[in-house]
mmCIF file of C-alpha atoms and ligand atoms in Angstrom:
data_model
loop_
_atom_site.group_PDB
_atom_site.id
_atom_site.type_symbol
_atom_site.label_atom_id
_atom_site.label_comp_id
_atom_site.label_asym_id
_atom_site.label_seq_id
_atom_site.Cartn_x
_atom_site.Cartn_y
_atom_site.Cartn_z
ATOM 1 C CA MET A 1 43.744 58.911 -15.500
ATOM 2 C CA ILE A 2 42.851 55.340 -15.016
ATOM 3 C CA CYS A 3 42.335 54.251 -11.351
ATOM 4 C CA ALA A 4 42.268 50.531 -10.965
ATOM 5 C CA GLY A 5 41.563 48.889 -7.611
ATOM 6 C CA ASN A 6 43.009 45.511 -6.741
ATOM 7 C CA TRP A 7 41.015 44.303 -3.752
ATOM 8 C CA LYS A 8 43.125 41.082 -3.327
ATOM 9 C CA MET A 9 41.550 38.629 -0.899
ATOM 10 C CA PHE A 10 39.586 41.227 0.810
ATOM 11 C CA LYS A 11 35.608 41.604 1.040
ATOM 12 C CA GLY A 12 32.745 39.218 0.680
ATOM 13 C CA PRO A 13 29.555 39.740 -1.403
ATOM 14 C CA GLN A 14 27.901 41.919 1.259
ATOM 15 C CA GLU A 15 30.751 44.219 1.777
ATOM 16 C CA THR A 16 31.217 44.473 -2.079
ATOM 17 C CA ARG A 17 27.477 45.794 -2.296
ATOM 18 C CA SER A 18 27.931 48.339 0.289
ATOM 19 C CA TYR A 19 31.081 49.395 -1.322
ATOM 20 C CA PHE A 20 29.527 49.982 -4.609
ATOM 21 C CA GLU A 21 26.487 51.578 -3.307
ATOM 22 C CA GLU A 22 28.743 54.224 -1.582
ATOM 23 C CA PHE A 23 31.185 54.468 -4.548
ATOM 24 C CA LEU A 24 28.647 55.073 -7.149
ATOM 25 C CA GLY A 25 27.414 58.171 -5.143
ATOM 26 C CA LEU A 26 30.796 59.626 -5.265
ATOM 27 C CA ILE A 27 31.560 59.703 -8.906
ATOM 28 C CA SER A 28 29.679 61.157 -11.936
ATOM 29 C CA PRO A 29 28.772 58.884 -14.936
ATOM 30 C CA GLU A 30 31.440 60.732 -16.981
ATOM 31 C CA GLN A 31 34.185 59.931 -14.576
ATOM 32 C CA SER A 32 33.167 56.320 -14.302
ATOM 33 C CA SER A 33 35.072 55.120 -17.323
ATOM 34 C CA ASN A 34 38.323 55.714 -15.602
ATOM 35 C CA PHE A 35 37.745 53.086 -12.981
ATOM 36 C CA VAL A 36 38.218 49.381 -12.944
ATOM 37 C CA PHE A 37 37.845 46.938 -10.128
ATOM 38 C CA PHE A 38 39.631 43.652 -9.700
ATOM 39 C CA VAL A 39 37.466 41.885 -6.927
ATOM 40 C CA PRO A 40 37.761 38.440 -5.439
ATOM 41 C CA ALA A 41 36.342 35.974 -8.029
ATOM 42 C CA ILE A 42 33.463 35.171 -5.603
ATOM 43 C CA ASN A 43 32.240 38.859 -5.861
ATOM 44 C CA LEU A 44 32.389 39.235 -9.691
ATOM 45 C CA LEU A 45 28.594 38.844 -10.201
ATOM 46 C CA VAL A 46 27.923 41.319 -7.547
ATOM 47 C CA ALA A 47 30.497 43.710 -9.293
ATOM 48 C CA LYS A 48 28.502 43.006 -12.579
ATOM 49 C CA GLU A 49 25.284 43.986 -10.927
ATOM 50 C CA PHE A 50 26.577 47.324 -9.923
ATOM 51 C CA LEU A 51 29.004 48.206 -12.630
ATOM 52 C CA SER A 52 27.568 46.908 -15.854
ATOM 53 C CA THR A 53 24.225 48.818 -15.596
ATOM 54 C CA GLY A 54 24.373 50.870 -18.669
ATOM 55 C CA LYS A 55 24.418 54.055 -16.473
ATOM 56 C CA VAL A 56 28.085 53.879 -15.625
ATOM 57 C CA LYS A 57 30.882 52.466 -17.578
ATOM 58 C CA ILE A 58 33.189 50.949 -15.035
ATOM 59 C CA GLY A 59 35.498 48.131 -15.795
ATOM 60 C CA TRP A 60 35.670 45.025 -13.598
ATOM 61 C CA GLY A 61 37.394 41.662 -13.704
ATOM 62 C CA ALA A 62 39.383 38.881 -11.995
ATOM 63 C CA GLN A 63 42.831 39.075 -10.484
ATOM 64 C CA ASN A 64 43.899 35.912 -12.177
ATOM 65 C CA CYS A 65 42.842 33.266 -14.543
ATOM 66 C CA TYR A 66 44.060 30.021 -16.064
ATOM 67 C CA PHE A 67 45.168 29.776 -19.654
ATOM 68 C CA THR A 68 42.749 27.301 -21.213
ATOM 69 C CA SER A 69 39.020 27.480 -21.509
ATOM 70 C CA GLU A 70 38.181 24.616 -19.449
ATOM 71 C CA GLY A 71 39.607 21.304 -17.981
ATOM 72 C CA ALA A 72 40.676 19.562 -14.819
ATOM 73 C CA PHE A 73 42.266 22.629 -13.207
ATOM 74 C CA THR A 74 41.030 22.592 -9.609
ATOM 75 C CA GLY A 75 40.601 26.073 -8.252
ATOM 76 C CA GLU A 76 41.227 27.953 -11.421
ATOM 77 C CA ASN A 77 38.939 30.445 -13.366
ATOM 78 C CA SER A 78 38.465 30.078 -17.076
ATOM 79 C CA PRO A 79 39.166 33.188 -19.039
ATOM 80 C CA GLN A 80 36.243 32.387 -21.414
ATOM 81 C CA VAL A 81 33.847 32.029 -18.602
ATOM 82 C CA LEU A 82 35.008 35.432 -17.077
ATOM 83 C CA ALA A 83 34.346 36.959 -20.557
ATOM 84 C CA GLN A 84 30.997 35.378 -20.770
ATOM 85 C CA VAL A 85 29.802 36.830 -17.582
ATOM 86 C CA GLY A 86 30.783 40.227 -18.780
ATOM 87 C CA ALA A 87 34.293 40.852 -17.076
ATOM 88 C CA THR A 88 36.190 43.503 -19.072
ATOM 89 C CA HIS A 89 39.720 43.189 -17.567
ATOM 90 C CA CYS A 90 42.015 40.588 -15.881
ATOM 91 C CA LEU A 91 45.097 41.003 -14.014
ATOM 92 C CA VAL A 92 48.120 38.895 -15.075
ATOM 93 C CA GLY A 93 51.340 38.212 -13.182
ATOM 94 C CA HIS A 94 50.756 40.292 -10.076
ATOM 95 C CA SER A 95 53.821 40.117 -7.881
ATOM 96 C CA GLU A 96 51.892 38.059 -5.205
ATOM 97 C CA ARG A 97 51.171 35.479 -7.825
ATOM 98 C CA ARG A 98 54.673 35.415 -9.096
ATOM 99 C CA GLN A 99 56.262 35.184 -5.646
ATOM 100 C CA ILE A 100 53.677 33.138 -3.552
ATOM 101 C CA PHE A 101 52.327 30.922 -6.271
ATOM 102 C CA GLY A 102 55.414 30.654 -8.418
ATOM 103 C CA GLU A 103 54.078 32.051 -11.742
ATOM 104 C CA THR A 104 56.537 32.294 -14.486
ATOM 105 C CA ASP A 105 56.899 34.802 -17.343
ATOM 106 C CA SER A 106 55.898 32.085 -19.646
ATOM 107 C CA TRP A 107 52.546 31.572 -17.729
ATOM 108 C CA CYS A 108 51.945 35.136 -17.921
ATOM 109 C CA ALA A 109 52.585 35.274 -21.645
ATOM 110 C CA GLN A 110 49.944 32.487 -22.186
ATOM 111 C CA LYS A 111 47.433 34.300 -19.983
ATOM 112 C CA VAL A 112 47.900 37.551 -21.772
ATOM 113 C CA ALA A 113 47.173 35.943 -25.030
ATOM 114 C CA VAL A 114 44.071 33.868 -23.969
ATOM 115 C CA ILE A 115 42.614 36.891 -22.120
ATOM 116 C CA GLN A 116 42.892 38.920 -25.419
ATOM 117 C CA GLU A 117 41.498 35.885 -27.393
ATOM 118 C CA ALA A 118 38.507 35.923 -24.869
ATOM 119 C CA GLY A 119 37.829 39.626 -25.552
ATOM 120 C CA MET A 120 39.027 41.030 -22.177
ATOM 121 C CA ILE A 121 41.916 43.485 -21.477
ATOM 122 C CA PRO A 122 44.946 41.879 -19.924
ATOM 123 C CA VAL A 123 46.756 44.057 -17.281
ATOM 124 C CA LEU A 124 50.287 42.670 -17.254
ATOM 125 C CA CYS A 125 51.785 43.401 -13.823
ATOM 126 C CA LEU A 126 55.640 43.545 -13.395
ATOM 127 C CA GLY A 127 58.338 45.040 -11.241
ATOM 128 C CA GLU A 128 61.701 44.508 -9.594
ATOM 129 C CA THR A 129 62.226 43.293 -6.025
ATOM 130 C CA ALA A 130 64.282 45.377 -3.517
ATOM 131 C CA GLN A 131 67.243 43.279 -4.119
ATOM 132 C CA GLU A 132 67.116 43.619 -7.772
ATOM 133 C CA ARG A 133 67.022 47.146 -7.493
ATOM 134 C CA GLU A 134 69.872 47.343 -5.092
ATOM 135 C CA ARG A 135 71.805 45.314 -7.719
ATOM 136 C CA HIS A 136 70.997 47.807 -10.468
ATOM 137 C CA GLN A 137 69.021 45.227 -12.207
ATOM 138 C CA THR A 138 65.640 47.077 -12.461
ATOM 139 C CA GLU A 139 65.906 47.765 -16.206
ATOM 140 C CA SER A 140 66.847 44.305 -17.151
ATOM 141 C CA VAL A 141 64.149 42.699 -15.076
ATOM 142 C CA ILE A 142 61.322 44.780 -16.168
ATOM 143 C CA VAL A 143 62.395 44.699 -19.824
ATOM 144 C CA ARG A 144 62.545 40.842 -19.587
ATOM 145 C CA GLN A 145 59.075 40.648 -17.785
ATOM 146 C CA LEU A 146 57.626 42.864 -20.435
ATOM 147 C CA LYS A 147 58.977 41.222 -23.583
ATOM 148 C CA GLN A 148 58.355 37.683 -22.283
ATOM 149 C CA GLY A 149 54.951 38.650 -20.997
ATOM 150 C CA LEU A 150 53.991 39.692 -24.446
ATOM 151 C CA ALA A 151 55.730 36.991 -26.181
ATOM 152 C CA GLU A 152 52.575 34.970 -26.990
ATOM 153 C CA VAL A 153 50.617 38.010 -28.407
ATOM 154 C CA LYS A 154 49.363 36.971 -31.834
ATOM 155 C CA ASP A 155 49.917 39.240 -34.782
ATOM 156 C CA LYS A 156 46.069 39.570 -35.260
ATOM 157 C CA ASN A 157 45.793 40.612 -31.481
ATOM 158 C CA LYS A 158 48.731 43.146 -31.532
ATOM 159 C CA HIS A 159 46.225 46.074 -31.812
ATOM 160 C CA LYS A 160 43.807 44.689 -29.198
ATOM 161 C CA PRO A 161 43.690 46.663 -26.001
ATOM 162 C CA LEU A 162 46.428 45.865 -23.412
ATOM 163 C CA TRP A 163 47.478 47.490 -20.263
ATOM 164 C CA ILE A 164 50.848 47.295 -18.217
ATOM 165 C CA ALA A 165 51.141 47.869 -14.523
ATOM 166 C CA TYR A 166 54.640 48.747 -13.140
ATOM 167 C CA GLU A 167 54.554 47.710 -9.498
ATOM 168 C CA PRO A 168 58.024 47.670 -7.695
ATOM 169 C CA VAL A 169 57.683 44.635 -5.359
ATOM 170 C CA TRP A 170 59.271 46.646 -2.604
ATOM 171 C CA ALA A 171 56.592 49.276 -2.861
ATOM 172 C CA ILE A 172 53.573 46.937 -2.714
ATOM 173 C CA GLY A 173 51.813 47.076 0.664
ATOM 174 C CA THR A 174 54.775 48.532 2.403
ATOM 175 C CA GLY A 175 53.881 52.149 2.473
ATOM 176 C CA LYS A 176 57.208 52.758 0.688
ATOM 177 C CA VAL A 177 56.129 54.373 -2.532
ATOM 178 C CA ALA A 178 58.532 54.850 -5.538
ATOM 179 C CA THR A 179 59.526 58.503 -5.869
ATOM 180 C CA PRO A 180 58.066 60.002 -8.919
ATOM 181 C CA GLU A 181 61.394 59.985 -10.527
ATOM 182 C CA GLN A 182 61.751 56.283 -10.004
ATOM 183 C CA ALA A 183 58.314 55.646 -11.441
ATOM 184 C CA GLY A 184 58.843 57.969 -14.262
ATOM 185 C CA GLU A 185 62.131 56.362 -15.131
ATOM 186 C CA ALA A 186 60.623 52.687 -15.191
ATOM 187 C CA HIS A 187 57.724 53.912 -17.088
ATOM 188 C CA SER A 188 59.980 55.475 -19.700
ATOM 189 C CA ILE A 189 61.952 52.300 -20.094
ATOM 190 C CA LEU A 190 58.595 50.385 -20.541
ATOM 191 C CA ARG A 191 57.405 52.731 -23.188
ATOM 192 C CA HIS A 192 60.700 52.497 -25.132
ATOM 193 C CA THR A 193 60.606 48.868 -25.012
ATOM 194 C CA LEU A 194 57.022 48.887 -26.405
ATOM 195 C CA GLU A 195 58.185 51.194 -29.159
ATOM 196 C CA ASP A 196 61.033 48.870 -30.098
ATOM 197 C CA LEU A 197 58.553 45.848 -30.064
ATOM 198 C CA TRP A 198 55.604 47.294 -31.848
ATOM 199 C CA GLY A 199 56.402 50.853 -33.021
ATOM 200 C CA LYS A 200 55.824 54.357 -31.636
ATOM 201 C CA ASN A 201 52.127 54.663 -32.387
ATOM 202 C CA ARG A 202 51.053 51.379 -31.039
ATOM 203 C CA ALA A 203 53.215 51.953 -27.770
ATOM 204 C CA SER A 204 51.611 55.268 -27.266
ATOM 205 C CA GLU A 205 48.107 53.637 -27.108
ATOM 206 C CA ILE A 206 49.166 51.239 -24.214
ATOM 207 C CA PRO A 207 48.297 52.693 -20.717
ATOM 208 C CA LEU A 208 51.079 52.219 -18.170
ATOM 209 C CA LEU A 209 49.826 52.099 -14.611
ATOM 210 C CA TYR A 210 51.961 52.567 -11.578
ATOM 211 C CA GLY A 211 51.125 50.465 -8.467
ATOM 212 C CA GLY A 212 52.662 50.195 -4.928
ATOM 213 C CA SER A 213 51.435 52.260 -2.001
ATOM 214 C CA VAL A 214 49.582 54.789 -4.080
ATOM 215 C CA LYS A 215 47.526 57.071 -1.644
ATOM 216 C CA PRO A 216 45.655 60.345 -1.903
ATOM 217 C CA GLU A 217 48.936 62.074 -0.678
ATOM 218 C CA ASN A 218 51.170 60.829 -3.595
ATOM 219 C CA SER A 219 48.857 60.432 -6.529
ATOM 220 C CA ARG A 220 49.312 64.056 -7.790
ATOM 221 C CA SER A 221 53.211 63.860 -7.971
ATOM 222 C CA LEU A 222 53.069 60.492 -9.663
ATOM 223 C CA ALA A 223 50.458 61.311 -12.065
ATOM 224 C CA LEU A 224 52.638 64.367 -13.216
ATOM 225 C CA GLN A 225 55.200 61.889 -14.614
ATOM 226 C CA LYS A 226 54.985 61.770 -18.310
ATOM 227 C CA ASN A 227 54.401 58.179 -18.807
ATOM 228 C CA VAL A 228 52.312 57.534 -15.759
ATOM 229 C CA ASP A 229 48.777 56.941 -17.338
ATOM 230 C CA GLY A 230 47.072 55.749 -14.128
ATOM 231 C CA PHE A 231 47.317 53.603 -11.023
ATOM 232 C CA LEU A 232 46.827 50.042 -9.728
ATOM 233 C CA VAL A 233 45.804 50.498 -6.093
ATOM 234 C CA GLY A 234 45.700 47.855 -3.459
ATOM 235 C CA GLY A 235 45.121 48.864 0.185
ATOM 236 C CA ALA A 236 43.938 52.304 -0.711
ATOM 237 C CA SER A 237 41.194 51.081 -2.954
ATOM 238 C CA LEU A 238 39.409 49.286 -0.253
ATOM 239 C CA GLN A 239 37.632 52.500 1.069
ATOM 240 C CA PRO A 240 35.572 54.300 -1.650
ATOM 241 C CA GLN A 241 36.373 57.758 -0.359
ATOM 242 C CA THR A 242 40.156 57.187 -0.283
ATOM 243 C CA PHE A 243 40.066 55.570 -3.770
ATOM 244 C CA CYS A 244 38.067 58.486 -5.209
ATOM 245 C CA GLN A 245 40.367 60.941 -3.552
ATOM 246 C CA ILE A 246 43.403 59.342 -5.276
ATOM 247 C CA TYR A 247 41.709 60.037 -8.651
ATOM 248 C CA GLU A 248 40.590 63.626 -7.679
ATOM 249 C CA ASN A 249 44.029 64.549 -6.349
ATOM 250 C CA ALA A 250 45.816 63.092 -9.423
ATOM 251 C CA LEU A 251 43.773 65.422 -11.595
ATOM 252 C CA SER A 252 43.873 68.484 -9.426
HETATM 253 P P1 PGA B 1 49.127 48.476 -2.452
HETATM 254 O O1 PGA B 1 49.020 47.296 -3.595
HETATM 255 O O2 PGA B 1 48.554 49.645 -3.170
HETATM 256 O O3 PGA B 1 48.489 48.074 -1.249
HETATM 257 O O4 PGA B 1 50.724 48.698 -2.375
HETATM 258 C C1 PGA B 1 49.042 47.490 -4.900
HETATM 259 C C2 PGA B 1 48.925 46.143 -5.659
HETATM 260 O O5 PGA B 1 49.348 45.175 -5.112
HETATM 261 O O6 PGA B 1 48.522 46.219 -6.808
#
């Protein structure tokens, strides 16, 4: 059961230090490989100091990157540089990036491809808005986002690690979690779409995370859904105890 924390624009280096000091006391080395942290870029080297020690195997990475290795792109982070410093994962197409910063499916596709090329694991985020759900467009929206988001994956990279995070926009940061049935239904659509694209075996290797108001109180019922392989957690990942509790409860 994967538990990925998306800190968004919260915490500075000092708070990151205190967080990981506490967090590492809460989990065993065996459990560590189930966790990944997407910290603000300014904290990535602090994350590395705590998480890439050899004693634990915790993933960490950025919440976004650009799709070329260098250039005149003020404010962006290079995927190659992220990989050079040791980042293992990178988020792509989080709904806040899509909605606030205007990221398109075609940008996401390029980012997925360069993150793989750089040797990291892309976590492609997708999900429908409330309005799209009301209009019964959930399936068409998430299938489009998935297919277009994977459109630039090169044949030689089709077997490289890749994760998908289904995050209904109406459930992010709202306290309105998808019901286990809604999450299960969306995940099964995504799994079938991956099977159509790349075959059953390959599709079964790709972890499908659920995100949107995941908390210790709902992680168990969501985790019971067949195609839910883990979580992408925003607000509830900001406290080490709460984040660990989500993981513990999911397994209980
Ligand atoms: P939330 O955010 O858990 O605070 O709803 C999830 C996310 O944005 O990844």
